[in-house]
């Protein structure tokens, strides 16, 4: 890392009202940063994307937005089309491509259109006469956040499978059906959404209690990595995460939002901690032109500190771990806030500095705002002069020539070739078959052929994807599994006419057999993606394969989740319940989660009772969590607990500690708790007090009070006296006030006990002052 202090740029570096002639920054050795746009070309840029001709589309704000809590739509956003007219690496021409938008928070070019998320709308813009201004403006989806918040939704992004994906922060949303206007979904939790590029088939891909997921990008095999602000609190954790189908992610302090998602166990963890950085943009660097070691590494922009970081990920089971993260670029200029990063077609990195817009548009009272209106930087190798890429004349290429470009050196040419072949349709099928069936084609070309087929709706495309399930390369097999998961769902098959439906059902049976074999024996990432496909296909014949792999999962929460969720989607209650007799605690744990969440759920207490005191802590925690969702099981649980009283081993104590406190107001459970508290065995009675001290807002029963009063005597056992004070901290009964006051003033008891007694007295005083009711 080298530090360039007071490095002078030309006036081209500065935009808007900025009059400085230089800027300080830090950058990795061997690289340089320079302006990528001429002066005043952009104003408060936010995000950007490139089309297949190298034009840059920038979402920006042309005037200050209103305060964030305003209910008025700012209508201040626009999308500008930027061109580099003299091929020198500096964009020097701007045209307003689309205007009168709210907060345009992302854009992606697909085929001949620009897709822009300007909450609450997802737009499609097309320029049919190629004059730089969109003459087609179409809302393809709506209901995502509001037009007055700068952090409620981000995207969209185009997956290799041809679907759009975009993020939704923890803000209100209400999604209507395109045709009927009927609300399909509503809520306030964070989501990753997906749809076809037409806006059809909108669905939640994943979500949770996380605060603000921002940008995402994709691996060649279709995995989704995303940046998230406030992944967790105390301490705050911003993070990179691995988004998987129907994954449930923290924050754990947002229990209401977490509860809105199907539970398969603990929420999924992050794959890289980024501290308190307000991570904003994210991009997978593909070419390696700047540094070959950076190929397929992840570059993120951060508002805090105005920096760009590089993170190296490695496979761990079916997910990823971060190997290292380093800062490769940092602005030291007042008012700078980096919001996006992408790779230019020549391999340079482009970075957006939005300026002080986030300060100017907030309720900040800082009088030192710099009025920096932002700019775009180019990070490049100063030893390599800028060379403008050459762009194929796609309409002059044959299908064979386009297919050969699926293995082009440039990733952006590969992406365009995929789209071009998919748009051409049936004439492309023979070329895709050639690539998949010949042994001398690259794995890259075969994988891209699969992604092309995923965007087609021909029987031949499904058959070729099926053939790719047997490919020797795991990335090709994973891509094929991912393609099936979005094209062969049971809903898609059921939508066919009866004759076609029977044919497609038979095709699904053939495909599901291959997928089941992958689940049984393939690499973890491929098996996880195959499980997703089987769940979406609703293939009950695959339950055995899913259960078998579930029983062999070792420390891979992502694979475990996908296997369990597949069982939930298949929704065959009786067949799945049969696995409770397997004797494998991993299988039983997953099956209980699945049975509890299935649409046809019929889980009964008798299914759970045999595992209440399991020696496997994971299974025990699952049973505790499920029991907590069924207050009607109180009598049956209490009856089983009475059978344990003479043999309270550690496993049983752990179960009781998880179930008794939240259910202590239930008469059967309270009766059992009484039996513990009144036990003649000190150890059991003390354990009963521990459970009572953990119980929230339970009314103290009259039969407990004599023992509690005895525990407050000056000569009582210190442990039992301390536990009794803990009980009174939660359950403020003024009947005990005199004894507690005596303890608070007694020099004959340990200081920590006196302090706790004084704490209880203060809670009693709050009751007297009317702040709280007794026994609350």
XYZ file of C-alpha atoms in Angstrom, residues 82-489:
408
model
C -22.102 8.367 -20.320
C -19.858 7.854 -23.344
C -16.131 8.025 -23.908
C -16.153 9.659 -27.338
C -12.387 9.718 -27.908
C -11.490 6.356 -26.332
C -9.093 7.843 -23.766
C -10.639 6.228 -20.686
C -12.494 9.371 -19.580
C -16.256 9.575 -20.102
C -16.841 12.997 -21.638
C -20.425 12.968 -22.937
C -23.602 12.620 -20.869
C -27.196 12.239 -21.962
C -30.178 12.072 -19.624
C -31.386 8.556 -20.325
C -34.299 8.551 -17.861
C -35.452 11.204 -15.409
C -38.161 12.028 -12.858
C -37.203 9.121 -10.617
C -37.068 8.953 -6.856
C -33.947 7.388 -5.380
C -32.562 5.286 -8.261
C -30.506 2.718 -6.373
C -29.202 0.390 -9.020
C -29.213 -0.431 -12.703
C -28.373 -3.360 -14.971
C -28.317 -3.673 -18.751
C -29.923 -6.819 -20.237
C -30.194 -7.338 -24.007
C -31.561 -3.975 -25.221
C -32.974 -2.512 -22.007
C -31.883 -0.903 -18.770
C -33.530 -2.143 -15.571
C -33.540 0.358 -12.703
C -34.807 0.071 -9.142
C -36.127 3.445 -8.019
C -38.276 2.502 -5.013
C -41.031 1.697 -4.921
C -40.822 0.802 -8.635
C -38.680 -1.546 -10.687
C -38.424 0.008 -14.156
C -37.485 -1.137 -17.646
C -36.156 1.566 -19.986
C -35.430 1.113 -23.696
C -34.034 3.491 -26.303
C -35.505 2.320 -29.603
C -34.088 5.123 -31.768
C -30.655 5.089 -30.078
C -30.636 8.819 -29.307
C -29.500 8.351 -25.701
C -32.956 8.937 -24.193
C -35.299 6.112 -23.178
C -38.517 6.288 -25.175
C -39.904 3.189 -23.441
C -40.659 3.524 -19.714
C -42.318 0.506 -18.143
C -42.925 -0.328 -14.483
C -42.501 -4.095 -14.285
C -42.946 -4.393 -10.498
C -43.768 -2.120 -7.593
C -44.242 -1.995 -3.832
C -40.600 -2.129 -2.690
C -39.958 0.513 -0.041
C -40.630 4.199 -0.577
C -39.280 6.991 -2.747
C -38.108 8.971 0.285
C -35.547 6.612 1.803
C -32.062 6.180 0.372
C -31.415 2.750 1.861
C -34.565 0.673 1.434
C -33.863 -1.298 -1.769
C -30.916 -1.891 -4.101
C -30.494 -3.380 -7.553
C -31.464 -5.050 -9.739
C -28.726 -7.499 -10.712
C -28.856 -10.097 -13.482
C -28.091 -13.696 -12.525
C -26.491 -16.029 -15.082
C -29.820 -17.900 -15.127
C -31.520 -14.834 -16.622
C -33.508 -13.754 -13.569
C -33.338 -10.354 -11.869
C -32.443 -10.139 -8.179
C -32.672 -7.122 -5.871
C -32.411 -6.447 -2.154
C -34.997 -4.966 0.211
C -33.951 -3.314 3.467
C -35.899 -3.592 6.703
C -38.655 -1.236 5.498
C -42.326 -1.569 4.661
C -43.222 -3.259 1.387
C -46.480 -4.297 -0.258
C -46.269 -6.197 -3.556
C -49.336 -6.258 -5.822
C -50.051 -8.761 -8.587
C -49.248 -7.221 -11.975
C -52.623 -8.080 -13.457
C -55.158 -8.053 -10.621
C -53.630 -5.628 -8.132
C -54.174 -8.172 -5.343
C -51.437 -7.874 -2.714
C -49.168 -10.912 -3.025
C -46.915 -10.163 -0.080
C -46.347 -7.441 2.492
C -44.225 -6.864 5.548
C -41.229 -4.968 6.872
C -38.451 -7.539 7.004
C -35.353 -7.574 4.819
C -35.492 -9.648 1.635
C -33.645 -10.715 -1.453
C -36.252 -10.699 -4.235
C -36.172 -12.299 -7.667
C -38.278 -12.283 -10.834
C -37.984 -12.911 -14.539
C -36.966 -9.833 -16.551
C -40.615 -9.318 -17.466
C -41.374 -8.740 -13.783
C -43.327 -12.003 -13.631
C -42.930 -14.706 -10.998
C -41.823 -12.354 -8.210
C -40.758 -14.333 -5.166
C -38.690 -14.045 -2.028
C -35.345 -15.754 -2.453
C -34.147 -15.255 1.149
C -34.299 -12.776 4.021
C -34.261 -12.202 7.760
C -33.830 -9.636 10.508
C -30.815 -8.017 8.853
C -31.032 -4.262 8.538
C -29.907 -3.196 5.080
C -28.676 -5.659 2.457
C -27.097 -3.621 -0.325
C -25.477 -5.074 -3.435
C -24.912 -8.620 -4.656
C -22.881 -10.349 -7.348
C -22.638 -13.879 -8.688
C -20.048 -16.584 -9.173
C -19.742 -18.367 -12.509
C -21.589 -21.358 -11.046
C -24.471 -19.160 -9.860
C -23.714 -18.612 -6.169
C -24.865 -15.258 -4.742
C -22.621 -13.195 -2.460
C -24.016 -10.032 -0.908
C -23.031 -7.050 1.227
C -25.120 -6.324 4.329
C -25.184 -3.428 6.765
C -26.084 -4.324 10.344
C -25.948 -8.066 9.940
C -25.738 -8.187 13.724
C -25.586 -5.751 16.643
C -23.716 -5.547 19.946
C -21.198 -5.281 18.498
C -22.332 -3.991 15.116
C -21.303 -6.292 12.290
C -21.449 -5.322 8.630
C -20.698 -8.348 6.536
C -20.504 -10.291 3.331
C -22.998 -13.116 3.218
C -23.708 -16.138 1.083
C -27.331 -15.858 -0.037
C -28.934 -19.267 -0.548
C -32.489 -20.195 -1.428
C -34.889 -19.426 1.445
C -32.001 -18.747 3.798
C -32.887 -17.036 7.079
C -30.312 -14.512 8.319
C -30.013 -12.534 11.603
C -30.107 -9.872 13.286
C -31.086 -12.008 16.231
C -32.530 -8.968 18.030
C -35.186 -8.762 15.292
C -37.116 -11.818 16.437
C -40.393 -10.675 14.879
C -38.824 -10.423 11.436
C -36.941 -13.689 11.836
C -40.170 -15.438 12.767
C -41.646 -14.519 9.406
C -39.303 -16.944 7.664
C -39.330 -20.716 7.616
C -37.038 -22.043 10.324
C -34.598 -24.848 9.582
C -32.402 -24.227 12.606
C -30.169 -21.357 13.646
C -29.998 -18.355 11.280
C -27.238 -18.533 8.698
C -23.935 -16.852 9.627
C -21.938 -14.261 7.667
C -18.911 -15.327 5.657
C -16.843 -12.172 6.265
C -16.998 -9.548 9.019
C -16.407 -5.993 7.810
C -16.824 -4.106 11.081
C -18.823 -0.873 11.271
C -18.147 0.332 7.730
C -21.515 0.933 6.030
C -20.639 -1.380 3.166
C -22.362 -0.182 -0.003
C -21.194 -1.567 -3.364
C -19.958 -5.072 -4.198
C -18.365 -6.543 -7.303
C -16.596 -9.812 -8.168
C -13.456 -8.921 -10.096
C -13.311 -11.227 -13.087
C -10.488 -10.395 -15.500
C -7.431 -10.182 -13.242
C -5.929 -7.494 -15.505
C -4.868 -5.307 -12.572
C -3.528 -8.259 -10.616
C -3.894 -11.906 -11.624
C -4.112 -12.875 -7.950
C -7.278 -10.770 -7.664
C -9.283 -12.847 -10.145
C -12.634 -13.897 -8.618
C -12.044 -11.828 -5.491
C -14.673 -9.506 -4.041
C -14.359 -5.720 -4.029
C -16.579 -3.634 -1.764
C -17.073 0.085 -1.280
C -17.608 1.518 2.184
C -19.288 4.816 3.067
C -17.405 5.047 6.347
C -13.786 5.790 5.574
C -14.466 6.214 1.822
C -12.612 3.000 1.014
C -12.535 0.021 -1.334
C -11.642 -3.364 0.124
C -10.667 -6.641 -1.486
C -11.809 -9.902 0.119
C -10.554 -13.349 -0.839
C -13.025 -16.171 -0.270
C -12.408 -19.910 -0.241
C -14.785 -22.844 -0.367
C -15.670 -24.402 2.983
C -18.131 -27.232 2.494
C -21.057 -25.839 0.544
C -20.343 -22.227 1.498
C -17.390 -19.846 1.831
C -14.996 -18.396 4.387
C -13.068 -15.159 4.057
C -9.320 -15.752 3.908
C -8.327 -12.097 4.130
C -9.590 -8.574 3.547
C -7.430 -5.575 2.703
C -8.063 -1.965 1.749
C -6.825 -1.254 -1.766
C -8.072 2.347 -2.110
C -9.014 5.055 0.365
C -9.985 8.682 -0.219
C -8.794 11.172 2.376
C -10.905 13.971 1.011
C -13.618 15.583 3.156
C -17.171 14.787 2.135
C -16.316 11.644 0.160
C -18.590 8.595 0.372
C -18.006 5.615 -1.887
C -21.158 3.858 -3.066
C -20.334 1.509 -5.944
C -17.546 -0.333 -7.718
C -17.497 -2.200 -11.015
C -15.047 -3.513 -13.600
C -14.633 -1.635 -16.850
C -14.435 -3.720 -20.005
C -10.656 -3.201 -20.147
C -10.163 -4.626 -16.618
C -9.810 -1.345 -14.713
C -11.938 -0.711 -11.645
C -14.437 2.165 -11.674
C -15.414 3.608 -8.286
C -18.201 6.057 -7.430
C -17.739 8.826 -4.886
C -21.249 10.180 -4.292
C -19.824 13.156 -2.411
C -21.610 14.627 0.588
C -25.102 13.810 -0.609
C -25.758 11.474 2.329
C -24.932 14.304 4.724
C -26.733 16.972 2.777
C -29.883 14.873 2.514
C -30.015 13.859 6.159
C -30.792 15.746 9.318
C -27.096 16.485 9.887
C -26.331 19.761 11.639
C -22.678 19.595 10.630
C -21.749 23.037 9.313
C -18.511 21.714 7.834
C -20.169 19.845 4.946
C -17.807 20.191 1.998
C -20.411 20.449 -0.780
C -18.563 17.699 -2.633
C -20.922 16.732 -5.476
C -19.093 13.523 -6.247
C -17.265 11.971 -9.173
C -16.159 8.614 -10.613
C -12.586 7.309 -10.322
C -10.660 4.861 -12.481
C -8.199 2.538 -10.721
C -5.652 1.319 -13.235
C -2.058 0.244 -13.769
C -0.056 3.393 -14.669
C 2.422 1.246 -16.595
C -0.321 0.122 -19.006
C -1.829 2.917 -21.127
C -5.589 2.804 -21.508
C -6.708 0.746 -24.494
C -10.374 0.901 -25.434
C -11.978 -2.525 -25.910
C -13.278 -3.575 -29.311
C -16.930 -4.611 -29.482
C -18.263 -7.393 -31.719
C -20.939 -6.621 -34.278
C -23.336 -9.113 -32.794
C -25.972 -8.860 -35.503
C -23.389 -9.922 -38.082
C -22.302 -13.087 -36.234
C -23.684 -16.547 -36.942
C -25.049 -18.678 -34.117
C -21.888 -20.782 -34.270
C -19.681 -17.702 -33.966
C -21.701 -16.425 -31.019
C -21.583 -19.846 -29.349
C -17.810 -19.885 -29.678
C -17.728 -16.632 -27.689
C -19.117 -18.457 -24.655
C -15.485 -19.231 -23.907
C -14.162 -15.755 -24.736
C -11.435 -14.385 -22.523
C -13.578 -11.381 -21.563
C -16.328 -12.125 -19.077
C -18.569 -9.366 -20.471
C -18.410 -10.923 -23.945
C -19.391 -14.275 -22.458
C -22.367 -12.629 -20.738
C -23.506 -10.946 -23.963
C -23.113 -14.220 -25.895
C -25.393 -15.964 -23.382
C -28.064 -13.301 -23.842
C -27.662 -13.211 -27.630
C -28.075 -16.974 -28.017
C -31.068 -17.023 -25.668
C -32.769 -14.228 -27.636
C -32.153 -16.021 -30.936
C -33.918 -19.050 -29.489
C -34.354 -22.313 -31.403
C -31.537 -21.716 -33.952
C -29.102 -21.675 -31.022
C -30.020 -25.135 -29.754
C -27.790 -27.133 -32.168
C -24.785 -24.999 -31.231
C -25.438 -25.435 -27.522
C -25.796 -29.179 -28.027
C -22.454 -29.196 -29.859
C -20.725 -27.445 -26.960
C -22.215 -29.732 -24.328
C -21.654 -33.017 -26.124
C -18.122 -32.572 -27.404
C -15.246 -33.453 -25.117
C -12.882 -30.788 -26.432
C -14.946 -27.789 -25.321
C -13.944 -25.883 -22.197
C -15.800 -26.222 -18.905
C -16.390 -22.482 -19.143
C -18.200 -22.860 -22.486
C -20.280 -25.787 -21.222
C -21.285 -23.897 -18.083
C -22.289 -20.844 -20.112
C -24.241 -23.104 -22.466
C -26.237 -24.303 -19.454
C -26.998 -20.726 -18.402
C -28.153 -19.988 -21.940
C -30.483 -22.982 -21.890
C -31.918 -21.814 -18.551
C -33.314 -18.763 -20.348
C -35.090 -20.831 -23.019
C -38.445 -22.536 -22.888
C -37.919 -25.512 -25.206
C -38.147 -29.214 -24.425
C -34.717 -29.620 -26.010
C -33.234 -27.126 -23.558
C -34.496 -29.152 -20.580
C -33.026 -32.338 -22.064
C -29.639 -30.703 -22.597
C -29.582 -29.330 -19.052
C -30.293 -32.866 -17.885
C -27.271 -34.096 -19.824
C -25.156 -31.436 -18.116
C -25.956 -33.018 -14.735
C -23.478 -35.733 -15.738
C -20.697 -33.323 -16.723
C -17.231 -34.039 -15.331
C -16.831 -30.473 -14.044
C -18.560 -29.671 -10.705
C -19.267 -26.051 -11.693
C -21.113 -27.236 -14.794
C -23.126 -29.711 -12.713
C -23.955 -27.000 -10.182
C -25.037 -24.626 -12.935
C -27.293 -27.375 -14.323
C -28.844 -27.939 -10.885
C -29.401 -24.191 -10.531
C -30.954 -23.982 -13.999
C -33.371 -26.783 -13.136
C -34.339 -25.080 -9.872
C -35.720 -22.060 -11.757
C -37.161 -23.824 -14.823
C -38.596 -27.128 -13.591
C -40.605 -26.149 -10.505
